[in-house]
Short mmCIF file of C-alpha atoms in Angstrom, two decimals:
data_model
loop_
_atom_site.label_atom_id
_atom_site.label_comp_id
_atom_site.label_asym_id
_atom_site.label_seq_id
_atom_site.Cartn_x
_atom_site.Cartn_y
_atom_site.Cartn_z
CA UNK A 1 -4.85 29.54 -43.64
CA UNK A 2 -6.70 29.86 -47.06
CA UNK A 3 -5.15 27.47 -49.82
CA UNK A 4 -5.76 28.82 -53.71
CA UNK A 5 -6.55 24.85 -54.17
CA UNK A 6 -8.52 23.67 -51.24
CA UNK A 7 -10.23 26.70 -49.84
CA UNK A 8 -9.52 27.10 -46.14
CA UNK A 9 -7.23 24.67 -44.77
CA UNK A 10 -5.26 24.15 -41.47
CA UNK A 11 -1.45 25.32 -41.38
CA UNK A 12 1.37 23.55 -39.70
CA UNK A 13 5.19 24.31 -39.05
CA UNK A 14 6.19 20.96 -40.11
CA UNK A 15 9.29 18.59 -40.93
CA UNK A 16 8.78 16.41 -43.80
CA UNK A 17 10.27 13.01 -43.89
CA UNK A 18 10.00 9.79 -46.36
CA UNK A 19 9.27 6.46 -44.62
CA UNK A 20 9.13 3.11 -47.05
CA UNK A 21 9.02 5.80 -50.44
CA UNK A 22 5.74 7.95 -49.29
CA UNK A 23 6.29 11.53 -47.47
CA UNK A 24 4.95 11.86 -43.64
CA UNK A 25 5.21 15.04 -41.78
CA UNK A 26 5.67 15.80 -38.25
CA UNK A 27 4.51 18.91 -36.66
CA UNK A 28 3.76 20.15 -33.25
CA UNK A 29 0.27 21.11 -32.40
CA UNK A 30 -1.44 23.04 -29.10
CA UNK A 31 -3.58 21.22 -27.63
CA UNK A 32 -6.53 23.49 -27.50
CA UNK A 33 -6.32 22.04 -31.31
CA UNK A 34 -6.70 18.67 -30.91
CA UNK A 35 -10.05 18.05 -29.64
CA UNK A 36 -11.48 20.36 -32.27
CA UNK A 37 -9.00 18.62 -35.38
CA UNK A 38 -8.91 14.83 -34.64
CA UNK A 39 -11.35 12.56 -34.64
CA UNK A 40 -11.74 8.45 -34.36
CA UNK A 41 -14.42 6.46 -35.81
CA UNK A 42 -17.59 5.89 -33.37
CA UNK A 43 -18.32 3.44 -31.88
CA UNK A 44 -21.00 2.11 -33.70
CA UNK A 45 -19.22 1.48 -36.47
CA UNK A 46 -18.47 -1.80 -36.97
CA UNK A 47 -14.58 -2.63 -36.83
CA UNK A 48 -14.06 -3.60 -39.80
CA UNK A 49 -15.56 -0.13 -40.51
CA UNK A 50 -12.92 1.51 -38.57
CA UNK A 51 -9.34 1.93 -38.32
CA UNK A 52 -8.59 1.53 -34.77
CA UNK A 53 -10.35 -0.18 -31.97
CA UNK A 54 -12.97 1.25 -29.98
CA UNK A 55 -12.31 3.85 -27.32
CA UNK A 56 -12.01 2.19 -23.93
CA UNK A 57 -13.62 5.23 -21.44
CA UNK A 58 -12.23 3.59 -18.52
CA UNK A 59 -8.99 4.62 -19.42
CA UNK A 60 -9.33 7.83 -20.09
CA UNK A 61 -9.92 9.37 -16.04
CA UNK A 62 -6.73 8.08 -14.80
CA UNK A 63 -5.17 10.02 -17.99
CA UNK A 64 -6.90 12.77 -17.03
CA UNK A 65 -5.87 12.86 -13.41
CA UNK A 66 -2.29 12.50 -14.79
CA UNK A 67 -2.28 15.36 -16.98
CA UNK A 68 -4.05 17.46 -14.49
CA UNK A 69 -2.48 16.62 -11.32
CA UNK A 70 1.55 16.94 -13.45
CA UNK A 71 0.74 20.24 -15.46
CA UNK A 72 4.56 20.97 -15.02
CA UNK A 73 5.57 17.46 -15.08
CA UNK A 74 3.79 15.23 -17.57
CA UNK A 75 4.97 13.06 -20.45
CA UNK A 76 2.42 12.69 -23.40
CA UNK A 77 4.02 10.62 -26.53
CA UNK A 78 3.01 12.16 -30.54
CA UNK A 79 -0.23 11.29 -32.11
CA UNK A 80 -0.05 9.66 -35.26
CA UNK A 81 -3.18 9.80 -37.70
CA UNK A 82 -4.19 9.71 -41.50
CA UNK A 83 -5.07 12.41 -43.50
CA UNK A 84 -7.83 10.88 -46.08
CA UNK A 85 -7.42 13.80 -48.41
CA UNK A 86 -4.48 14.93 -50.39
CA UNK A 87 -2.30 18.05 -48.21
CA UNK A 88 0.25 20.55 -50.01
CA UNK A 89 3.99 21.47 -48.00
CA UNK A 90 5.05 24.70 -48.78
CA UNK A 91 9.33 24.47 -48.30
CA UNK A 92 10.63 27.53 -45.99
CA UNK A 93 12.13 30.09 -47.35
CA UNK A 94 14.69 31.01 -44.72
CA UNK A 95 15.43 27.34 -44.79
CA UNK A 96 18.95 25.53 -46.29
CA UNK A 97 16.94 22.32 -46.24
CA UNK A 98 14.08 21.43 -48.12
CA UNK A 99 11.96 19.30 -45.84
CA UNK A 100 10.90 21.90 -42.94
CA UNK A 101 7.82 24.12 -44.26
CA UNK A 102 4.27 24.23 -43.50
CA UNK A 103 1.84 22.06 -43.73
CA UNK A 104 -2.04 22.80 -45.43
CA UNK A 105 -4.53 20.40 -44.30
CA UNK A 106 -7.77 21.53 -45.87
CA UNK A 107 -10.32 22.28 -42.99
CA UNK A 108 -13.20 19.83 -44.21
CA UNK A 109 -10.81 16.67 -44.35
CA UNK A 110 -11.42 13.81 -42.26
CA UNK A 111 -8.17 13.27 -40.11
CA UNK A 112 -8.41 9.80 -38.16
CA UNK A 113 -6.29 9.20 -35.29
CA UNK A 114 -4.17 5.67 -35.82
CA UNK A 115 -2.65 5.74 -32.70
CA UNK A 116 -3.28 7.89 -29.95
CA UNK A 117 -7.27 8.28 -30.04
CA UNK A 118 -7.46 7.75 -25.82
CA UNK A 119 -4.79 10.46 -25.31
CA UNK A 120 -6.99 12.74 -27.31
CA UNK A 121 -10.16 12.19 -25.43
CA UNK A 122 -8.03 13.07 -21.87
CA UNK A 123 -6.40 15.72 -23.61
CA UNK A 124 -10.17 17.00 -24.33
CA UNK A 125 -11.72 16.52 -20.57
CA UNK A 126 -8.45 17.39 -19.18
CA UNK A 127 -8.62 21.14 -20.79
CA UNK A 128 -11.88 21.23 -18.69
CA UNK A 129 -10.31 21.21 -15.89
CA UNK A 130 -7.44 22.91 -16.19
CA UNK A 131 -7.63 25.05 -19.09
CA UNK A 132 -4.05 26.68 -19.19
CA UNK A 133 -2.46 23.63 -21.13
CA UNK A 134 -4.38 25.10 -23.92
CA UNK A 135 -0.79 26.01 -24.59
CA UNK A 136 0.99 23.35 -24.29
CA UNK A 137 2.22 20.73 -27.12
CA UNK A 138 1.90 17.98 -28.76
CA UNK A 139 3.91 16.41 -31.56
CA UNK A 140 1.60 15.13 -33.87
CA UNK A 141 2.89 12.59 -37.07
CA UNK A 142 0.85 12.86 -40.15
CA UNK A 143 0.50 10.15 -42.88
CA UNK A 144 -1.37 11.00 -45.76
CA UNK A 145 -4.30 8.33 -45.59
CA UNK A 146 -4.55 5.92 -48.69
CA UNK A 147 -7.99 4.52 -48.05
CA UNK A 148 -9.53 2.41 -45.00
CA UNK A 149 -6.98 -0.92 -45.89
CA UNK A 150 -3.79 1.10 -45.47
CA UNK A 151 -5.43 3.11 -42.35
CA UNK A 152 -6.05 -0.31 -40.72
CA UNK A 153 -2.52 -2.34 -42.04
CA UNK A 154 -0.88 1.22 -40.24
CA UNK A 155 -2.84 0.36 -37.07
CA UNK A 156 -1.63 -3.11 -36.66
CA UNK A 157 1.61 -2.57 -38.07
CA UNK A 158 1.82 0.10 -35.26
CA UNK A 159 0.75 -2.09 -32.11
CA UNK A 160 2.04 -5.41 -33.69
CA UNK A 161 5.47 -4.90 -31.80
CA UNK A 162 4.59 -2.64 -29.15
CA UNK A 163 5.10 -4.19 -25.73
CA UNK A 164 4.30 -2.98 -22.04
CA UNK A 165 6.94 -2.54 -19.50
CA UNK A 166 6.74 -5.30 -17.06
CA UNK A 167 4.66 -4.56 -13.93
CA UNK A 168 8.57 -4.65 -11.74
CA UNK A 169 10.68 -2.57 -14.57
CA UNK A 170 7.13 0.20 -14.23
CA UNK A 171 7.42 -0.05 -10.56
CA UNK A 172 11.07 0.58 -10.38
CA UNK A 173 10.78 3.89 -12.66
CA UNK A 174 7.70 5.16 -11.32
CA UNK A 175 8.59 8.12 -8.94
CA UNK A 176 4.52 9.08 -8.68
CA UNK A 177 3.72 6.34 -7.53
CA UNK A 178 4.16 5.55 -3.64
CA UNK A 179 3.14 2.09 -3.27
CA UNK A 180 6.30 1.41 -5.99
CA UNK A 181 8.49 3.78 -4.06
CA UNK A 182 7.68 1.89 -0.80
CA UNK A 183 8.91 -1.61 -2.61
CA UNK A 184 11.87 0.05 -3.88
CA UNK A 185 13.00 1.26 -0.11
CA UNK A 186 11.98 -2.37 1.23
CA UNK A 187 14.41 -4.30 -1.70
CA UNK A 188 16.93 -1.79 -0.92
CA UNK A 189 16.97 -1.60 2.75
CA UNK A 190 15.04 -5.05 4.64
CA UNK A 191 15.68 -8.62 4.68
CA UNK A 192 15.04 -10.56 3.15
CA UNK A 193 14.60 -8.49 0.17
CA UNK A 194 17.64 -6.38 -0.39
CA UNK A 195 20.02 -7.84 -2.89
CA UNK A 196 17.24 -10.80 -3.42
CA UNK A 197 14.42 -8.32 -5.16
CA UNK A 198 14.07 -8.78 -9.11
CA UNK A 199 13.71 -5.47 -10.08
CA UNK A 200 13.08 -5.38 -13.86
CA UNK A 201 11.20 -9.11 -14.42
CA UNK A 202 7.67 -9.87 -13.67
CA UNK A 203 9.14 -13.75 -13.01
CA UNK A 204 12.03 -15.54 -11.82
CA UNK A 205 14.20 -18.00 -13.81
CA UNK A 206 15.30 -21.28 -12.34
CA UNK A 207 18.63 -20.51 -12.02
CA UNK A 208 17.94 -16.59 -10.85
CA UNK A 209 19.67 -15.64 -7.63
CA UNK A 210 16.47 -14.03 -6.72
CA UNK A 211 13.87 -14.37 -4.44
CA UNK A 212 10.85 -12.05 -5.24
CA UNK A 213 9.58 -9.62 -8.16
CA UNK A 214 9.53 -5.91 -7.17
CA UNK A 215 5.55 -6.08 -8.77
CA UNK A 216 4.88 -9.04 -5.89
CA UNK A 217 6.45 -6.91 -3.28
CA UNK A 218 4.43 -3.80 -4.76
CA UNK A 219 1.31 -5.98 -4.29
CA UNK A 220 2.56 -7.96 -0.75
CA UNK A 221 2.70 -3.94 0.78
CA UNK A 222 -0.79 -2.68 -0.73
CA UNK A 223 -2.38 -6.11 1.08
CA UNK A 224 -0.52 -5.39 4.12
CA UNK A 225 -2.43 -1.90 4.50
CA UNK A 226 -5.50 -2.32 2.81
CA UNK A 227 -4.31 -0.36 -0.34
CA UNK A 228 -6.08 0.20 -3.39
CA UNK A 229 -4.08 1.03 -6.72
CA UNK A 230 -3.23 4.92 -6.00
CA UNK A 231 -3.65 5.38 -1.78
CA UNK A 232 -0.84 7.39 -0.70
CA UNK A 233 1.21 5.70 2.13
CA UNK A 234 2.06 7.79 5.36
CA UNK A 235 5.96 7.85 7.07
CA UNK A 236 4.62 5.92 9.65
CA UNK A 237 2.98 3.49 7.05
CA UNK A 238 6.79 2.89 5.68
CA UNK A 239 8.11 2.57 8.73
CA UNK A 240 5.42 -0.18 9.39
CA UNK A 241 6.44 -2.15 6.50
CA UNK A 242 9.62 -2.41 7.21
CA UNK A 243 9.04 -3.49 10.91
CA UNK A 244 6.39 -6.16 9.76
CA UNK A 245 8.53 -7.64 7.05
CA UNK A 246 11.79 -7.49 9.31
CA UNK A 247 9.81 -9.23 12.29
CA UNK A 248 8.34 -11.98 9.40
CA UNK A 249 11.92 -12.31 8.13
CA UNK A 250 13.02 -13.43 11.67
CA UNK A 251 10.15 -15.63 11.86
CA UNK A 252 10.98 -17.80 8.82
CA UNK A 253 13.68 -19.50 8.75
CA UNK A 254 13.99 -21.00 5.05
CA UNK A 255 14.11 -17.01 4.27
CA UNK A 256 17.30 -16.53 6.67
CA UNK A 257 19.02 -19.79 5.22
CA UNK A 258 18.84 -18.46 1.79
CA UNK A 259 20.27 -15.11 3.34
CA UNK A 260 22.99 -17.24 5.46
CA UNK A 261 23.44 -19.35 2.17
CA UNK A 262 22.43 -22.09 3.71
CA UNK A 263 20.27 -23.29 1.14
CA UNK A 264 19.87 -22.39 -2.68
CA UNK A 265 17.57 -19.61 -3.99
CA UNK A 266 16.64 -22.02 -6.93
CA UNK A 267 15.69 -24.86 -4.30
CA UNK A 268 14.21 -22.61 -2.10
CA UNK A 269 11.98 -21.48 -4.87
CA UNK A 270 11.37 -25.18 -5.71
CA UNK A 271 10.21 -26.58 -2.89
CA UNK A 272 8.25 -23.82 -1.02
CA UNK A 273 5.26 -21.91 -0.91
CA UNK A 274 6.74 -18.74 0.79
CA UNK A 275 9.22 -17.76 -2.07
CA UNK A 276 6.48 -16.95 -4.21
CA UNK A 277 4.01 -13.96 -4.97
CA UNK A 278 1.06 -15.80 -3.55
CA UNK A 279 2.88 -16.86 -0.41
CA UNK A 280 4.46 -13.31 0.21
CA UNK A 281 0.86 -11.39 -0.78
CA UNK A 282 -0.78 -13.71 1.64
CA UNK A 283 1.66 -12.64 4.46
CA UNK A 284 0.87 -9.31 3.98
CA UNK A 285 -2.87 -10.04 4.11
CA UNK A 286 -1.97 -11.57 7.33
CA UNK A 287 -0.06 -8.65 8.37
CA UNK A 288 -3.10 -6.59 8.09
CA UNK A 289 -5.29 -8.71 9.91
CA UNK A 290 -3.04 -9.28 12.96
CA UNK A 291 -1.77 -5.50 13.07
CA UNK A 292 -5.40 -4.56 13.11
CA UNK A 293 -6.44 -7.11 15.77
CA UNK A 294 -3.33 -6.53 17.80
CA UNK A 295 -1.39 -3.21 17.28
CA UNK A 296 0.47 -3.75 20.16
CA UNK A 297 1.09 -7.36 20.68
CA UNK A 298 1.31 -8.41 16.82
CA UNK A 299 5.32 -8.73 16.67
CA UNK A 300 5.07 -11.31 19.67
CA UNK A 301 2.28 -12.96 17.46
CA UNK A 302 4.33 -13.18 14.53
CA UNK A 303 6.58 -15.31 16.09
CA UNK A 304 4.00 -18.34 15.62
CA UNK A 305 4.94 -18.22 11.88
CA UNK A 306 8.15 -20.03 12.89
CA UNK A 307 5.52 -23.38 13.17
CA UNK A 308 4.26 -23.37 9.59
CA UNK A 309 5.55 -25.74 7.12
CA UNK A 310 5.66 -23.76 3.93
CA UNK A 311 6.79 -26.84 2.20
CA UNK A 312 4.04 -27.52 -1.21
CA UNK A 313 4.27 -31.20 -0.38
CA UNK A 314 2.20 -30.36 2.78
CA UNK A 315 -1.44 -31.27 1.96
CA UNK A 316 -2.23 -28.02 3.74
CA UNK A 317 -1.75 -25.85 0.62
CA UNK A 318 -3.39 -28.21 -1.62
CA UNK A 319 -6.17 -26.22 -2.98
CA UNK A 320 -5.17 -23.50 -1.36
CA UNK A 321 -1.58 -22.39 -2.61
CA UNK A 322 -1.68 -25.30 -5.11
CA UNK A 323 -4.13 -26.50 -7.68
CA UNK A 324 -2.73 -29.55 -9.13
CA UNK A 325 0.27 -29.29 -8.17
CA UNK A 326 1.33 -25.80 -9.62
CA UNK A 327 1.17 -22.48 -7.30
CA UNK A 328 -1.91 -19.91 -8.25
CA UNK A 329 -1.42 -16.44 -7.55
CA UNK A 330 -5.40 -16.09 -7.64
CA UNK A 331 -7.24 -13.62 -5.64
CA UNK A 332 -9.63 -16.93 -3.97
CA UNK A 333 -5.71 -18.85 -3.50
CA UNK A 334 -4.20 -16.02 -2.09
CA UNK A 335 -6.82 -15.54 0.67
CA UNK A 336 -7.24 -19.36 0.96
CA UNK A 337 -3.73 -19.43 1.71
CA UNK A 338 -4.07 -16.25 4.38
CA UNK A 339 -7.12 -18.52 5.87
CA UNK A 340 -4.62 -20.86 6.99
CA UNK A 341 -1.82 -18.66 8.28
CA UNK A 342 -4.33 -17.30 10.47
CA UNK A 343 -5.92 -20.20 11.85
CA UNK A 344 -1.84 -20.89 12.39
CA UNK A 345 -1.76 -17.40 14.00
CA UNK A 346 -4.92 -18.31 16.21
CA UNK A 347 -6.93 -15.38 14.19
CA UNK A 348 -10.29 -15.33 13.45
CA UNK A 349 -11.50 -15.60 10.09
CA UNK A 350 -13.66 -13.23 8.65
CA UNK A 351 -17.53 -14.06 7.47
CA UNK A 352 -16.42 -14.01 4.19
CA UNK A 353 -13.23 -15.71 4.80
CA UNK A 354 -15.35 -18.07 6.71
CA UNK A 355 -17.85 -19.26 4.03
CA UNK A 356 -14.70 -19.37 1.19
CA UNK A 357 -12.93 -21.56 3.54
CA UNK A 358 -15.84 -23.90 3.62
CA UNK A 359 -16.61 -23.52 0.20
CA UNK A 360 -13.32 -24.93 -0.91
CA UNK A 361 -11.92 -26.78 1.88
CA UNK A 362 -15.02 -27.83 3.76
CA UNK A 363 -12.86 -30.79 6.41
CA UNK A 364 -10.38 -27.58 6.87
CA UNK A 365 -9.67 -27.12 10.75
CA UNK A 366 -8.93 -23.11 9.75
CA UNK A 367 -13.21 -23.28 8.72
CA UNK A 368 -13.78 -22.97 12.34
CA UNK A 369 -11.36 -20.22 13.54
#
């Protein structure tokens, strides 16, 4: 690890490669080495001081908890950073081609991270707690850093085009996560949602055949237990869900004339509140509410739902569903809307529920269930 040149340096097995005329290397590194190697810039710098944006700490526990709680299953994509000193490639000897070698980093060179600096800091607290993927890897792409204006042009050039999954397509890939796995059994298996479910959009086109998003149905289920992001759902839990949604399914008939094709999917979705995310998030609100007040008498409840007009032109949803004239999937809409399923249910409205109701619709009949 001692370079003739540059004193000590760090050695890695490396491929080298030439991207728009300059050389880059890729190498694989153990990641008992990155904490210790790679740095980012601190916080106090100011940004246009630094070549990648701050470190966002809330982030970095649910990393954590994925890397720890998968040791034999995770997924962690390479790190790509600047080297801000000049590195040497020594070609392999027992090696037809000419680009695999190692790579000498000297030790006192300042290596920023461009992309990857939150993976780093769970890779760090992660080790902590579970110190045998000391041994794992990490591929690791190194550019050789041209100053602070290339180091920031690579940083945007790198997250210009980069683009999240949509919440549905994550949800309908995610295997970890049981909340998705319990929408992906509902738009497979229970009216009205099999063959109706979007599974890869996070919205509906005019003309889509479709009823929901698998995100809204995602959501719809956590609000119909009480679920925050990452509780675990029980068998009888599933089994729950699909009762509840079955018995609201035969309690709404604009859902079984779209089924029957009776009437359109793109008319449906036109003219009522109930074939969108804020309609089908407030039912399972609702669900929760009524299961919880009547675990034994709720699917004879249900059966009220039959009375509700779901049409927007009702000046029930005004404010409620609708905020001139256009459907809000807010968390206030969505339990305004719940407000008046209940009072349609003859349920009680929370304290909270209560004073929302009568901050927003203060001549609402639902202020005084």
């Amino acid at each position: 690890m001692k370079s003739a040149q540059d004193g000590y340096c760090f050695s890695f097995p490396a491929v080298r490669g030439i991207q728009a005329g300059k050389p880059f290397y890729i190498a694989t590194c153990p990641l008992s080495t990155i904490p210790k190697i790679f740095v980012f810039d601190e916080d106090e710098v100011p940004p246009e001081l630094r070549a990648q944006r701050t470190l966002n700490k809330a982030r970095i526990p649910e990393m954590v908890r994925y890397l720890v709680d998968n040791p034999d299953d995770y997924v962690f994509s390479a790190l790509t950073v600047s080297v801000a000193s000049s590195v040497s490639f020594d070609e392999s000897e027992h090696s037809e081609s000419s680009n695999l070698g190692t790579l000498r980093i000297p030790m006192n060179a300042q290596i920023l991270i461009n992309d990857g600096q939150h993976r780093r800091a769970a890779i760090e607290a992660a080790l902590k707690e579970r110190p045998e993927l000391a041994y794992d890897n990490i591929p690791v792409l190194f550019f050789v850093d041209e100053g602070l204006t290339r180091s920031q042009q690579m940083f945007a050039d790198l997250n210009k085009y980069a683009v999240k999954p949509s919440p549905s397509l994550a949800a309908l890939y995610d295997s970890r996560d049981e909340s998705s796995e319990l929408a992906r059994y509902l738009a497979q298996k229970v009216k009205p949602f099999a063959g109706f479910t979007e599974m890869e959009k996070s919205s509906i086109s005019s003309k889509s055949g479709k009823l929901f998003t698998l995100s809204s149905l995602k959501q719809a289920n956590r609000a119909l237990f009480g679920k925050g992001m990452k509780d675990c759902f029980t068998e009888q839990e599933k089994e729950l869900a699909a009762e509840f949604w079955q018995a609201v399914y035969e309690s709404t008939p604009e859902w079984q004339m779209v089924i029957n094709k009776q009437l359109a999917p793109s008319q449906f979705r036109q003219e009522y509140v109930h074939a969108h995310g804020v309609g089908l998030h407030a039912l399972g609100s609702l669900g929760c509410a009524l299961i919880t007040a009547q675990p034994d008498e709720w699917k004879e409840t249900i059966k009220k739902l039959i009375n509700v007009d779901w049409k927007k032109s009702n000046p029930i949803w005004a404010n409620r569903s609708m905020l001139h004239g256009k459907l809000s999937k807010a968390s206030t809409n969505i339990m305004l809307t719940t407000n008046a399923l209940k009072h349609a249910l003859s349920l009680s409205l929370t304290p909270d529920e209560r004073t929302l109701e009568n901050q927003y619709i203060p001549n609402s009949e639902a202020s005084n269930g």
